[in-house]
Amino acid sequence: MGALAVQTYDLGVRFGDFQALYGINLEIPQGSFVAIVGPNGAGKSTLLKVLLGLDPGNLRDGEARLVGRAEVFGQAPKALPASWVGYVPQVKSFDRSFPALALEVVVSGLRRAWPFSIGPREREVALAALAQVGAAHLAERPLGRLSGGELQRVYLARSLVRQPKLLMLDEPATGVDVVGEADLYRHLEAYQRQSGATILMITHDWEAASHHASHVLLLNRTVIAFDPPGLALRHEC
Ligand code: ADP
Ligand code: ADP
């Protein structure tokens, strides 16, 4: 196996009395495309958040305890430079009611403060990221007037503005039609070819997992299987 992008040692997450994840030992090769599949509540989002260096307990009330460790490129996630990791959150239905333009959303990936004004350099970088996912023409479009697939591509562009080496996506094809979905994967794969980035993607879709991923990680509070996509694994579900 070549260089590792992510490694975890007996990683666990507990919310109060509830053990959401336990005994996670993962070695994810650099440049791989990993699909994370598992039932609702399996801990998929929690795992991504931990790898992002977010303490999942801070996301809402309730005590979260982390045991074990996760290393991303040999560093503790908290010490990672922001440019290293890109994150595409799950699209929620209310996202489109947020009064913003696509370009503003992409620029927000470059800084902490909301972009009430956008400098020429920021505009250039954001437009390049939109162009990278075939969405440059959407720059001045309000979110409320984007289709599901267009909104996902804008979110993808937001995660790409810093050209991350590790890209994490939470159900990127939710609310996207088949054409939009094919488009989304085409752009993802192009980014991976061009950058050599590692991709971790949560999905419910076995078909997409086996088509696009180099590895399928079956998760249900712990790792059930971590394999190249194969019939044996698919038949279990
Ligand atoms: P998945 O993404 O696989 O659907 P999640 O990672 O969102 O699962 O959640 C795993 C379990 O942990 C669920 O039972 C969820 O309710 C619980 N959970 C997630 N976040 C928190 C939190 N901040 N506080 C308490 N419980 C949580
Ligand atoms: P998912 O997209 O995985 O289905 P949810 O909609 O269940 O996520 O949860 C959204 C957010 O709420 C997440 O940040 C998760 O950590 C948090 N969360 C989930 N379940 C609980 C819970 N039981 N108590 C507190 N926070 C939770």
CSV table of C-alpha atoms and ligand atoms in Angstrom, one decimal:
chain,number,residue,atom,x,y,z
A,1,MET,CA,0.0,0.0,0.0
A,2,GLY,CA,1.3,3.5,-0.8
A,3,ALA,CA,1.1,6.6,1.3
A,4,LEU,CA,-1.9,6.9,3.7
A,5,ALA,CA,-4.2,9.9,3.6
A,6,VAL,CA,-6.2,9.0,6.8
A,7,GLN,CA,-5.5,6.6,9.6
A,8,THR,CA,-7.5,6.1,12.7
A,9,TYR,CA,-6.6,4.1,15.8
A,10,ASP,CA,-9.4,2.6,17.8
A,11,LEU,CA,-11.5,5.7,17.2
A,12,GLY,CA,-14.8,6.1,19.1
A,13,VAL,CA,-17.4,8.7,19.6
A,14,ARG,CA,-19.8,8.8,22.5
A,15,PHE,CA,-22.8,11.1,22.9
A,16,GLY,CA,-23.7,10.9,26.6
A,17,ASP,CA,-24.6,7.3,27.1
A,18,PHE,CA,-24.8,6.5,23.4
A,19,GLN,CA,-21.8,5.0,21.7
A,20,ALA,CA,-22.2,6.3,18.2
A,21,LEU,CA,-18.9,4.9,16.9
A,22,TYR,CA,-16.4,2.4,18.4
A,23,GLY,CA,-13.2,0.6,17.4
A,24,ILE,CA,-12.6,2.4,14.1
A,25,ASN,CA,-9.3,1.3,12.7
A,26,LEU,CA,-8.9,2.7,9.2
A,27,GLU,CA,-6.1,3.1,6.7
A,28,ILE,CA,-7.2,5.1,3.7
A,29,PRO,CA,-4.6,5.2,0.9
A,30,GLN,CA,-3.8,8.6,-0.6
A,31,GLY,CA,-5.6,9.2,-3.9
A,32,SER,CA,-8.3,6.7,-3.2
A,33,PHE,CA,-12.0,7.3,-3.7
A,34,VAL,CA,-13.8,5.8,-0.7
A,35,ALA,CA,-17.6,5.5,-0.5
A,36,ILE,CA,-19.0,5.2,3.0
A,37,VAL,CA,-22.2,3.3,3.1
A,38,GLY,CA,-24.4,2.2,6.0
A,39,PRO,CA,-27.9,2.5,7.4
A,40,ASN,CA,-29.3,5.7,8.9
A,41,GLY,CA,-27.8,6.5,12.2
A,42,ALA,CA,-24.7,4.3,11.4
A,43,GLY,CA,-22.4,7.2,12.3
A,44,LYS,CA,-21.4,8.2,8.8
A,45,SER,CA,-21.7,11.9,9.2
A,46,THR,CA,-20.2,11.7,12.7
A,47,LEU,CA,-17.1,9.9,11.2
A,48,LEU,CA,-16.6,12.6,8.6
A,49,LYS,CA,-17.0,15.4,11.2
A,50,VAL,CA,-14.4,13.8,13.4
A,51,LEU,CA,-12.0,13.5,10.5
A,52,LEU,CA,-12.7,17.2,9.7
A,53,GLY,CA,-11.5,18.0,13.2
A,54,LEU,CA,-14.9,19.1,14.3
A,55,ASP,CA,-15.8,17.9,17.8
A,56,PRO,CA,-19.2,16.4,17.0
A,57,GLY,CA,-20.4,17.3,20.5
A,58,ASN,CA,-20.0,20.9,19.8
A,59,LEU,CA,-22.4,20.8,16.9
A,60,ARG,CA,-25.4,20.6,19.3
A,61,ASP,CA,-25.9,20.1,23.0
A,62,GLY,CA,-24.9,16.9,24.7
A,63,GLU,CA,-21.6,15.6,25.7
A,64,ALA,CA,-19.4,13.9,23.2
A,65,ARG,CA,-16.3,12.0,24.1
A,66,LEU,CA,-13.6,11.0,21.6
A,67,VAL,CA,-11.4,8.1,22.3
A,68,GLY,CA,-8.5,6.9,20.1
A,69,ARG,CA,-7.0,9.1,17.5
A,70,ALA,CA,-7.3,10.0,13.9
A,71,GLU,CA,-4.5,11.2,11.8
A,72,VAL,CA,-4.9,12.9,8.5
A,73,PHE,CA,-1.6,13.1,6.6
A,74,GLY,CA,0.2,12.4,9.9
A,75,GLN,CA,-1.3,15.4,11.7
A,76,ALA,CA,-4.0,15.6,14.3
A,77,PRO,CA,-7.1,16.9,12.5
A,78,LYS,CA,-7.2,20.0,14.6
A,79,ALA,CA,-3.7,21.0,13.5
A,80,LEU,CA,-4.6,20.7,9.8
A,81,PRO,CA,-4.3,23.7,7.6
A,82,ALA,CA,-7.7,24.8,6.4
A,83,SER,CA,-6.6,24.3,2.9
A,84,TRP,CA,-5.9,20.6,3.3
A,85,VAL,CA,-9.5,19.4,3.7
A,86,GLY,CA,-12.6,20.3,1.7
A,87,TYR,CA,-16.1,19.5,2.9
A,88,VAL,CA,-19.4,19.4,1.0
A,89,PRO,CA,-22.2,19.2,3.5
A,90,GLN,CA,-25.5,17.5,2.9
A,91,VAL,CA,-27.9,19.8,1.1
A,92,LYS,CA,-30.9,20.6,3.2
A,93,SER,CA,-34.2,21.7,1.7
A,94,PHE,CA,-34.0,25.1,3.4
A,95,ASP,CA,-30.6,25.9,1.9
A,96,ARG,CA,-32.3,27.5,-1.1
A,97,SER,CA,-34.1,30.0,1.0
A,98,PHE,CA,-30.8,31.6,2.0
A,99,PRO,CA,-30.7,34.9,0.2
A,100,ALA,CA,-27.3,34.6,-1.5
A,101,LEU,CA,-25.7,34.4,-4.9
A,102,ALA,CA,-23.8,31.3,-6.0
A,103,LEU,CA,-20.6,33.4,-6.2
A,104,GLU,CA,-21.0,34.5,-2.6
A,105,VAL,CA,-21.3,31.0,-1.4
A,106,VAL,CA,-18.2,30.0,-3.2
A,107,VAL,CA,-16.2,33.0,-1.9
A,108,SER,CA,-17.4,32.0,1.6
A,109,GLY,CA,-15.1,29.0,1.2
A,110,LEU,CA,-12.1,31.3,1.2
A,111,ARG,CA,-12.7,33.1,4.5
A,112,ARG,CA,-14.5,33.1,7.8
A,113,ALA,CA,-16.6,36.3,7.4
A,114,TRP,CA,-19.5,36.3,5.0
A,115,PRO,CA,-18.5,38.0,1.7
A,116,PHE,CA,-20.6,41.2,1.8
A,117,SER,CA,-18.1,42.6,-0.6
A,118,ILE,CA,-15.9,40.6,-2.9
A,119,GLY,CA,-12.4,41.6,-4.1
A,120,PRO,CA,-11.2,41.1,-7.6
A,121,ARG,CA,-8.8,38.3,-6.6
A,122,GLU,CA,-11.5,36.5,-4.7
A,123,ARG,CA,-13.9,36.8,-7.6
A,124,GLU,CA,-11.3,35.3,-9.9
A,125,VAL,CA,-10.5,32.3,-7.6
A,126,ALA,CA,-14.2,31.6,-7.0
A,127,LEU,CA,-15.0,31.8,-10.8
A,128,ALA,CA,-12.2,29.4,-11.5
A,129,ALA,CA,-13.6,26.9,-9.0
A,130,LEU,CA,-17.1,27.3,-10.5
A,131,ALA,CA,-15.6,26.8,-14.0
A,132,GLN,CA,-13.9,23.6,-12.6
A,133,VAL,CA,-17.3,22.1,-12.0
A,134,GLY,CA,-18.9,23.5,-15.2
A,135,ALA,CA,-20.9,26.1,-13.3
A,136,ALA,CA,-19.3,29.5,-14.1
A,137,HIS,CA,-22.6,30.6,-15.7
A,138,LEU,CA,-24.3,30.3,-12.4
A,139,ALA,CA,-22.1,32.8,-10.5
A,140,GLU,CA,-24.8,35.6,-10.3
A,141,ARG,CA,-27.7,33.2,-9.8
A,142,PRO,CA,-29.5,33.4,-6.4
A,143,LEU,CA,-29.6,30.0,-4.6
A,144,GLY,CA,-33.4,30.0,-4.7
A,145,ARG,CA,-33.2,29.7,-8.5
A,146,LEU,CA,-30.8,26.7,-8.7
A,147,SER,CA,-31.8,23.1,-9.3
A,148,GLY,CA,-30.7,20.4,-6.9
A,149,GLY,CA,-27.8,19.5,-9.2
A,150,GLU,CA,-26.7,23.1,-9.7
A,151,LEU,CA,-26.8,23.7,-5.9
A,152,GLN,CA,-24.6,20.7,-5.3
A,153,ARG,CA,-22.1,21.8,-7.9
A,154,VAL,CA,-21.9,25.3,-6.2
A,155,TYR,CA,-21.2,23.6,-2.9
A,156,LEU,CA,-18.6,21.4,-4.6
A,157,ALA,CA,-17.0,24.6,-6.1
A,158,ARG,CA,-17.0,26.1,-2.6
A,159,SER,CA,-15.1,23.1,-1.2
A,160,LEU,CA,-12.6,23.3,-4.1
A,161,VAL,CA,-11.6,27.0,-3.8
A,162,ARG,CA,-8.5,26.0,-1.8
A,163,GLN,CA,-7.8,22.9,-3.9
A,164,PRO,CA,-8.0,20.5,-1.0
A,165,LYS,CA,-5.9,17.3,-0.8
A,166,LEU,CA,-8.7,15.5,1.0
A,167,LEU,CA,-12.3,16.0,0.0
A,168,MET,CA,-15.2,14.8,2.0
A,169,LEU,CA,-18.8,14.8,0.7
A,170,ASP,CA,-22.0,14.0,2.6
A,171,GLU,CA,-24.6,12.5,0.2
A,172,PRO,CA,-23.6,14.7,-2.7
A,173,ALA,CA,-26.2,13.3,-5.1
A,174,THR,CA,-29.3,14.0,-2.8
A,175,GLY,CA,-31.9,15.9,-4.8
A,176,VAL,CA,-30.0,15.7,-8.0
A,177,ASP,CA,-31.5,14.2,-11.2
A,178,VAL,CA,-29.7,11.5,-13.1
A,179,VAL,CA,-28.1,13.8,-15.6
A,180,GLY,CA,-27.0,16.2,-12.8
A,181,GLU,CA,-25.6,13.2,-10.9
A,182,ALA,CA,-23.5,11.9,-13.9
A,183,ASP,CA,-22.2,15.5,-14.2
A,184,LEU,CA,-21.3,15.7,-10.6
A,185,TYR,CA,-19.3,12.5,-10.6
A,186,ARG,CA,-17.6,13.5,-13.9
A,187,HIS,CA,-16.4,16.8,-12.2
A,188,LEU,CA,-15.4,15.0,-9.0
A,189,GLU,CA,-13.3,12.4,-11.0
A,190,ALA,CA,-11.7,15.1,-13.1
A,191,TYR,CA,-10.7,17.0,-9.9
A,192,GLN,CA,-9.2,13.8,-8.5
A,193,ARG,CA,-7.3,13.1,-11.7
A,194,GLN,CA,-5.9,16.6,-11.8
A,195,SER,CA,-5.1,17.0,-8.1
A,196,GLY,CA,-4.5,13.4,-6.8
A,197,ALA,CA,-6.8,14.2,-3.9
A,198,THR,CA,-8.3,11.6,-1.7
A,199,ILE,CA,-12.1,11.5,-1.7
A,200,LEU,CA,-14.4,10.3,1.1
A,201,MET,CA,-18.1,10.3,0.2
A,202,ILE,CA,-21.1,9.2,2.2
A,203,THR,CA,-23.8,7.7,0.0
A,204,HIS,CA,-26.9,5.5,0.2
A,205,ASP,CA,-26.4,4.5,-3.4
A,206,TRP,CA,-24.7,1.1,-3.9
A,207,GLU,CA,-24.8,1.6,-7.6
A,208,ALA,CA,-22.9,4.9,-7.4
A,209,ALA,CA,-20.5,3.5,-4.7
A,210,SER,CA,-19.5,0.5,-6.9
A,211,HIS,CA,-19.3,2.6,-10.1
A,212,HIS,CA,-17.2,5.5,-8.8
A,213,ALA,CA,-15.4,4.4,-5.7
A,214,SER,CA,-12.1,2.6,-5.5
A,215,HIS,CA,-13.1,1.3,-2.0
A,216,VAL,CA,-16.4,0.8,-0.2
A,217,LEU,CA,-16.5,1.2,3.5
A,218,LEU,CA,-19.5,-0.4,5.1
A,219,LEU,CA,-20.1,1.3,8.4
A,220,ASN,CA,-22.5,0.5,11.2
A,221,ARG,CA,-21.1,2.2,14.3
A,222,THR,CA,-17.9,0.3,13.5
A,223,VAL,CA,-16.3,-0.8,10.3
A,224,ILE,CA,-18.2,-3.9,9.0
A,225,ALA,CA,-16.1,-4.2,5.8
A,226,PHE,CA,-13.6,-2.1,3.9
A,227,ASP,CA,-13.1,-3.5,0.4
A,228,PRO,CA,-12.8,-2.9,-3.2
A,229,PRO,CA,-16.3,-2.7,-4.6
A,230,GLY,CA,-17.3,-6.3,-5.2
A,231,LEU,CA,-20.4,-8.5,-5.7
A,232,ALA,CA,-19.9,-10.4,-2.4
A,233,LEU,CA,-20.1,-7.1,-0.5
A,234,ARG,CA,-23.0,-5.8,-2.5
A,235,HIS,CA,-25.1,-9.0,-2.1
A,236,GLU,CA,-24.9,-8.7,1.7
A,237,CYS,CA,-27.2,-5.6,1.6
B,1,ADP,P1,-25.6,8.8,9.8
B,1,ADP,O1,-24.8,9.9,9.2
B,1,ADP,O2,-24.9,7.5,9.5
B,1,ADP,O3,-27.0,8.8,9.5
B,1,ADP,P2,-24.9,10.2,12.2
B,1,ADP,O4,-23.5,10.2,12.2
B,1,ADP,O5,-25.6,11.5,11.8
B,1,ADP,O6,-25.4,9.0,11.4
B,1,ADP,O7,-25.5,9.9,13.6
B,1,ADP,C1,-25.1,8.7,14.3
B,1,ADP,C2,-25.9,8.6,15.6
B,1,ADP,O8,-25.4,9.5,16.5
B,1,ADP,C3,-27.4,8.9,15.5
B,1,ADP,O9,-28.0,8.0,16.3
B,1,ADP,C4,-27.5,10.3,15.9
B,1,ADP,O10,-28.8,10.6,16.4
B,1,ADP,C5,-26.4,10.4,17.0
B,1,ADP,N1,-25.8,11.8,17.0
B,1,ADP,C6,-25.2,12.4,16.0
B,1,ADP,N2,-24.8,13.6,16.5
B,1,ADP,C7,-25.2,13.7,17.7
B,1,ADP,C8,-25.0,14.8,18.7
B,1,ADP,N3,-24.4,15.9,18.5
B,1,ADP,N4,-25.6,14.5,19.9
B,1,ADP,C9,-26.2,13.4,20.2
B,1,ADP,N5,-26.3,12.3,19.3
B,1,ADP,C10,-25.8,12.5,18.1
B,2,ADP,P1,-27.8,13.4,9.0
B,2,ADP,O1,-27.5,14.4,7.9
B,2,ADP,O2,-26.6,12.5,9.2
B,2,ADP,O3,-29.1,12.7,8.9
B,2,ADP,P2,-29.1,14.7,11.1
B,2,ADP,O4,-30.0,15.5,10.3
B,2,ADP,O5,-29.5,13.5,11.8
B,2,ADP,O6,-27.8,14.4,10.2
B,2,ADP,O7,-28.3,15.7,12.2
B,2,ADP,C1,-27.9,17.0,11.8
B,2,ADP,C2,-27.1,17.5,12.9
B,2,ADP,O8,-27.6,17.2,14.2
B,2,ADP,C3,-25.7,16.8,12.9
B,2,ADP,O9,-24.7,17.8,13.2
B,2,ADP,C4,-25.7,15.8,14.1
B,2,ADP,O10,-24.4,15.7,14.7
B,2,ADP,C5,-26.7,16.5,15.0
B,2,ADP,N1,-27.5,15.5,15.7
B,2,ADP,C6,-28.0,14.4,15.2
B,2,ADP,N2,-28.7,13.6,16.1
B,2,ADP,C7,-28.6,14.3,17.2
B,2,ADP,C8,-29.1,14.1,18.5
B,2,ADP,N3,-29.8,13.0,18.9
B,2,ADP,N4,-28.9,15.1,19.5
B,2,ADP,C9,-28.2,16.2,19.2
B,2,ADP,N5,-27.7,16.4,17.9
B,2,ADP,C10,-27.9,15.5,17.0
